[in-house]
Short mmCIF file of the C-alpha atoms (twelve columns), coordinates in Angstrom:
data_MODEL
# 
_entry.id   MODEL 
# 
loop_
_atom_site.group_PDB 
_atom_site.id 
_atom_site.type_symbol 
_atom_site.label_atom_id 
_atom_site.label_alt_id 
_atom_site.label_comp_id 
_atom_site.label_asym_id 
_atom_site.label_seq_id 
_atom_site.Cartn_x 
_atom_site.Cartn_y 
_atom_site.Cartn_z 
_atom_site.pdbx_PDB_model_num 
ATOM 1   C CA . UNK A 1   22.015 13.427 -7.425  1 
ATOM 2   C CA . UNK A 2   20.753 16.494 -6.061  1 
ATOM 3   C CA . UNK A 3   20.320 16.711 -1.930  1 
ATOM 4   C CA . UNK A 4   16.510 16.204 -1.150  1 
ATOM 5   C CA . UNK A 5   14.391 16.642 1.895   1 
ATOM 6   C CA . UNK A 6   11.020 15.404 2.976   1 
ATOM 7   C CA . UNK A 7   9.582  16.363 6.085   1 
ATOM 8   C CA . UNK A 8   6.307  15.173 7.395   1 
ATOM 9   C CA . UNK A 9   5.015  15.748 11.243  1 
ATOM 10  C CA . UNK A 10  7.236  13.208 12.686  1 
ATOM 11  C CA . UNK A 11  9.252  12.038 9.943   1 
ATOM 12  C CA . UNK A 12  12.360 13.050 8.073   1 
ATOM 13  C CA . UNK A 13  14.042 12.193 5.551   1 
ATOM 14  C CA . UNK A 14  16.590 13.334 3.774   1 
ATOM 15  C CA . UNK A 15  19.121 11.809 0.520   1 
ATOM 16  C CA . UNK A 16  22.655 13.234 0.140   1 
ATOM 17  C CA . UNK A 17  25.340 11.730 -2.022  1 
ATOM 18  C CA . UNK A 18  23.341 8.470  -2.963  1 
ATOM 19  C CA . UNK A 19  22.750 7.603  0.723   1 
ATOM 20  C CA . UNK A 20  19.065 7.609  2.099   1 
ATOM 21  C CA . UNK A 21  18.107 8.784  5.608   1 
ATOM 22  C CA . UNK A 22  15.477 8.431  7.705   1 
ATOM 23  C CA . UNK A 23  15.064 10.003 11.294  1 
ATOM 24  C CA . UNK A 24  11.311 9.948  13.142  1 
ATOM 25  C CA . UNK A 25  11.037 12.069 16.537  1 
ATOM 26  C CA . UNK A 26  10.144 10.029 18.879  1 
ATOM 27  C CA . UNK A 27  11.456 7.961  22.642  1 
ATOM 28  C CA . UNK A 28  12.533 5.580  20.109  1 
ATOM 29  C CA . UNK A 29  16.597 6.193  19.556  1 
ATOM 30  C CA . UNK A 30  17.489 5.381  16.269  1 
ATOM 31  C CA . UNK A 31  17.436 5.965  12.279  1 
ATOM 32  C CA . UNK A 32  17.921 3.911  8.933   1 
ATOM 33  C CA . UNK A 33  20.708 4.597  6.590   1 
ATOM 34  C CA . UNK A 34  21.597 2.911  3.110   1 
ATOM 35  C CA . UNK A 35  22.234 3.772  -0.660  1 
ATOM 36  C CA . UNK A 36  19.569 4.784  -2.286  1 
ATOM 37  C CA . UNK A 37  20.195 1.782  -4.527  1 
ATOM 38  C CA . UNK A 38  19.663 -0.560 -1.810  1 
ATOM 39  C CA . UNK A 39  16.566 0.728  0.050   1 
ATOM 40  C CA . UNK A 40  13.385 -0.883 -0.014  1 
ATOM 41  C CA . UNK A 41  10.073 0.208  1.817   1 
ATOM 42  C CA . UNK A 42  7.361  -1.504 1.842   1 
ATOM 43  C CA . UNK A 43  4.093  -0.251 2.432   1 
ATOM 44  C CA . UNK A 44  1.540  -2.012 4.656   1 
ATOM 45  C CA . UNK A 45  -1.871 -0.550 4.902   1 
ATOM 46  C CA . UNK A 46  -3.363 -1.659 8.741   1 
ATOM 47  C CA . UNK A 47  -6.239 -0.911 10.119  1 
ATOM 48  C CA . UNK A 48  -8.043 2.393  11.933  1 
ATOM 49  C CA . UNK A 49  -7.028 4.721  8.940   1 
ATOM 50  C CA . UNK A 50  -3.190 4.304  9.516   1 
ATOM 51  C CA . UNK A 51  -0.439 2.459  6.845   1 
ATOM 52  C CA . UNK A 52  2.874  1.542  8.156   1 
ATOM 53  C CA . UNK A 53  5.839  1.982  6.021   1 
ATOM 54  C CA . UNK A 54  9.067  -0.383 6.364   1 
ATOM 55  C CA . UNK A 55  12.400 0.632  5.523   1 
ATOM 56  C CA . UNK A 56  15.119 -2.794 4.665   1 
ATOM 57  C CA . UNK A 57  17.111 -3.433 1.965   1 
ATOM 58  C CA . UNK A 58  16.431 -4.997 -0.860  1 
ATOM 59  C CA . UNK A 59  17.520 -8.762 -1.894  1 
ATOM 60  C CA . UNK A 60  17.689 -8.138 -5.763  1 
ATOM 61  C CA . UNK A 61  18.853 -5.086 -6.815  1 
ATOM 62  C CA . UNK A 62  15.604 -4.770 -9.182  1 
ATOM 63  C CA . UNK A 63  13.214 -4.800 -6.731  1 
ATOM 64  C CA . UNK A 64  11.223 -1.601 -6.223  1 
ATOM 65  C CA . UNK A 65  12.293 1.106  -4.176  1 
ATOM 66  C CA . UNK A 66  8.542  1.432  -3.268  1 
ATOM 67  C CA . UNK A 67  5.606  -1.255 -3.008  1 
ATOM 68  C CA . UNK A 68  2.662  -2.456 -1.465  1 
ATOM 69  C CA . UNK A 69  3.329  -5.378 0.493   1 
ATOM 70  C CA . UNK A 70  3.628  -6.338 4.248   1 
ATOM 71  C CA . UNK A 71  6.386  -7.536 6.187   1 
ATOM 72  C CA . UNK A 72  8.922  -6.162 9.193   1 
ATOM 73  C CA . UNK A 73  12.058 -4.474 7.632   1 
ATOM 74  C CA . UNK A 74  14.647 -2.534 9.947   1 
ATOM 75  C CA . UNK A 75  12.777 0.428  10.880  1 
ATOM 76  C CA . UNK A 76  9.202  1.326  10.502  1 
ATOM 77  C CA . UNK A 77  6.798  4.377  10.717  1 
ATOM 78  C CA . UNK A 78  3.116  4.446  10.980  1 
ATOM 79  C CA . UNK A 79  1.399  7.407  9.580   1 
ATOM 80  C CA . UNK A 80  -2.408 8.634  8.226   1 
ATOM 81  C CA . UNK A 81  -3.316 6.520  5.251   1 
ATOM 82  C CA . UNK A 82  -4.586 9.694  3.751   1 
ATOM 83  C CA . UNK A 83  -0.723 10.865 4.207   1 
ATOM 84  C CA . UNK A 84  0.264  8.095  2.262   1 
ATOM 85  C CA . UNK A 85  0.217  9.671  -1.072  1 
ATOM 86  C CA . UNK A 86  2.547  12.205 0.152   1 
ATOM 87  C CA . UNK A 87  5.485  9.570  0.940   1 
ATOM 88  C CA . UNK A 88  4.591  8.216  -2.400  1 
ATOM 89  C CA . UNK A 89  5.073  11.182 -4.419  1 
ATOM 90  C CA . UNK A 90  8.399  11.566 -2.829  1 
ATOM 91  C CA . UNK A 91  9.520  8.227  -3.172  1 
ATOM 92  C CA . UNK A 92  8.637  8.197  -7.039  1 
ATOM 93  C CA . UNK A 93  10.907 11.234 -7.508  1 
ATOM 94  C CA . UNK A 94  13.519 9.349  -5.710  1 
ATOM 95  C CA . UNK A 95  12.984 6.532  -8.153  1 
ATOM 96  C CA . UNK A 96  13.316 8.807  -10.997 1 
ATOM 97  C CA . UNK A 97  16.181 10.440 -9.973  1 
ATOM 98  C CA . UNK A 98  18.603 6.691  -9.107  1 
ATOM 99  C CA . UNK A 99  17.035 5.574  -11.320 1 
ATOM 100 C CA . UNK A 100 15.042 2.900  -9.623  1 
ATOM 101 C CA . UNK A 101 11.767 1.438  -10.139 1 
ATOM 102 C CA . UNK A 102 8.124  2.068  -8.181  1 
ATOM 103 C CA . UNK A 103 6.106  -1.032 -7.991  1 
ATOM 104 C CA . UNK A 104 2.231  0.036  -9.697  1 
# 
């Protein structure tokens, strides 16, 4: 697989050699890392026009990279739901490309 980028105002993210990255600028020290073929984020959409994604791993190595669905994972990011579609779009290429599934 092909390096990829996505950067979005506060988030970036970036996929090298199977591995997933995520890095947001902010007081908050810290970042997610795991194969591609593990990560899982689930989107929660919250109130005020914001949707919070969270990054974990996934249980069942079917599961969706990318779904709707609430819940705390091991890192988290709020951004505009109007961004949302953005983060999707780049998630389903990721999908594509290991070959992993987006939830409709």
């Amino acid at each position: 697989m092909d390096p990829i980028t996505f950067e979005h105002h506060e988030v970036y993210l970036h996929v090298e050699s199977g591995i997933l990255e995520l890095f947001r600028r902010n007081r908050i020290i810290g970042s997610y890392r795991t194969p591609v073929k593990w990560a899982k984020v689930r989107v929660d959409h919250r109130k005020k026009g914001l949707t919070r994604l969270n990054f974990g791993h996934v249980t069942d190595l079917d599961e969706p990279l990318y779904a709707t669905a609430p819940g705390q994972l091991l890192a988290r990011v709020e951004i505009q739901t109007t961004d949302e579609p953005l983060y999707r779009a780049f998630f389903t290429d990721l999908a594509r490309r290991a070959n992993r599934r987006i939830a409709d």
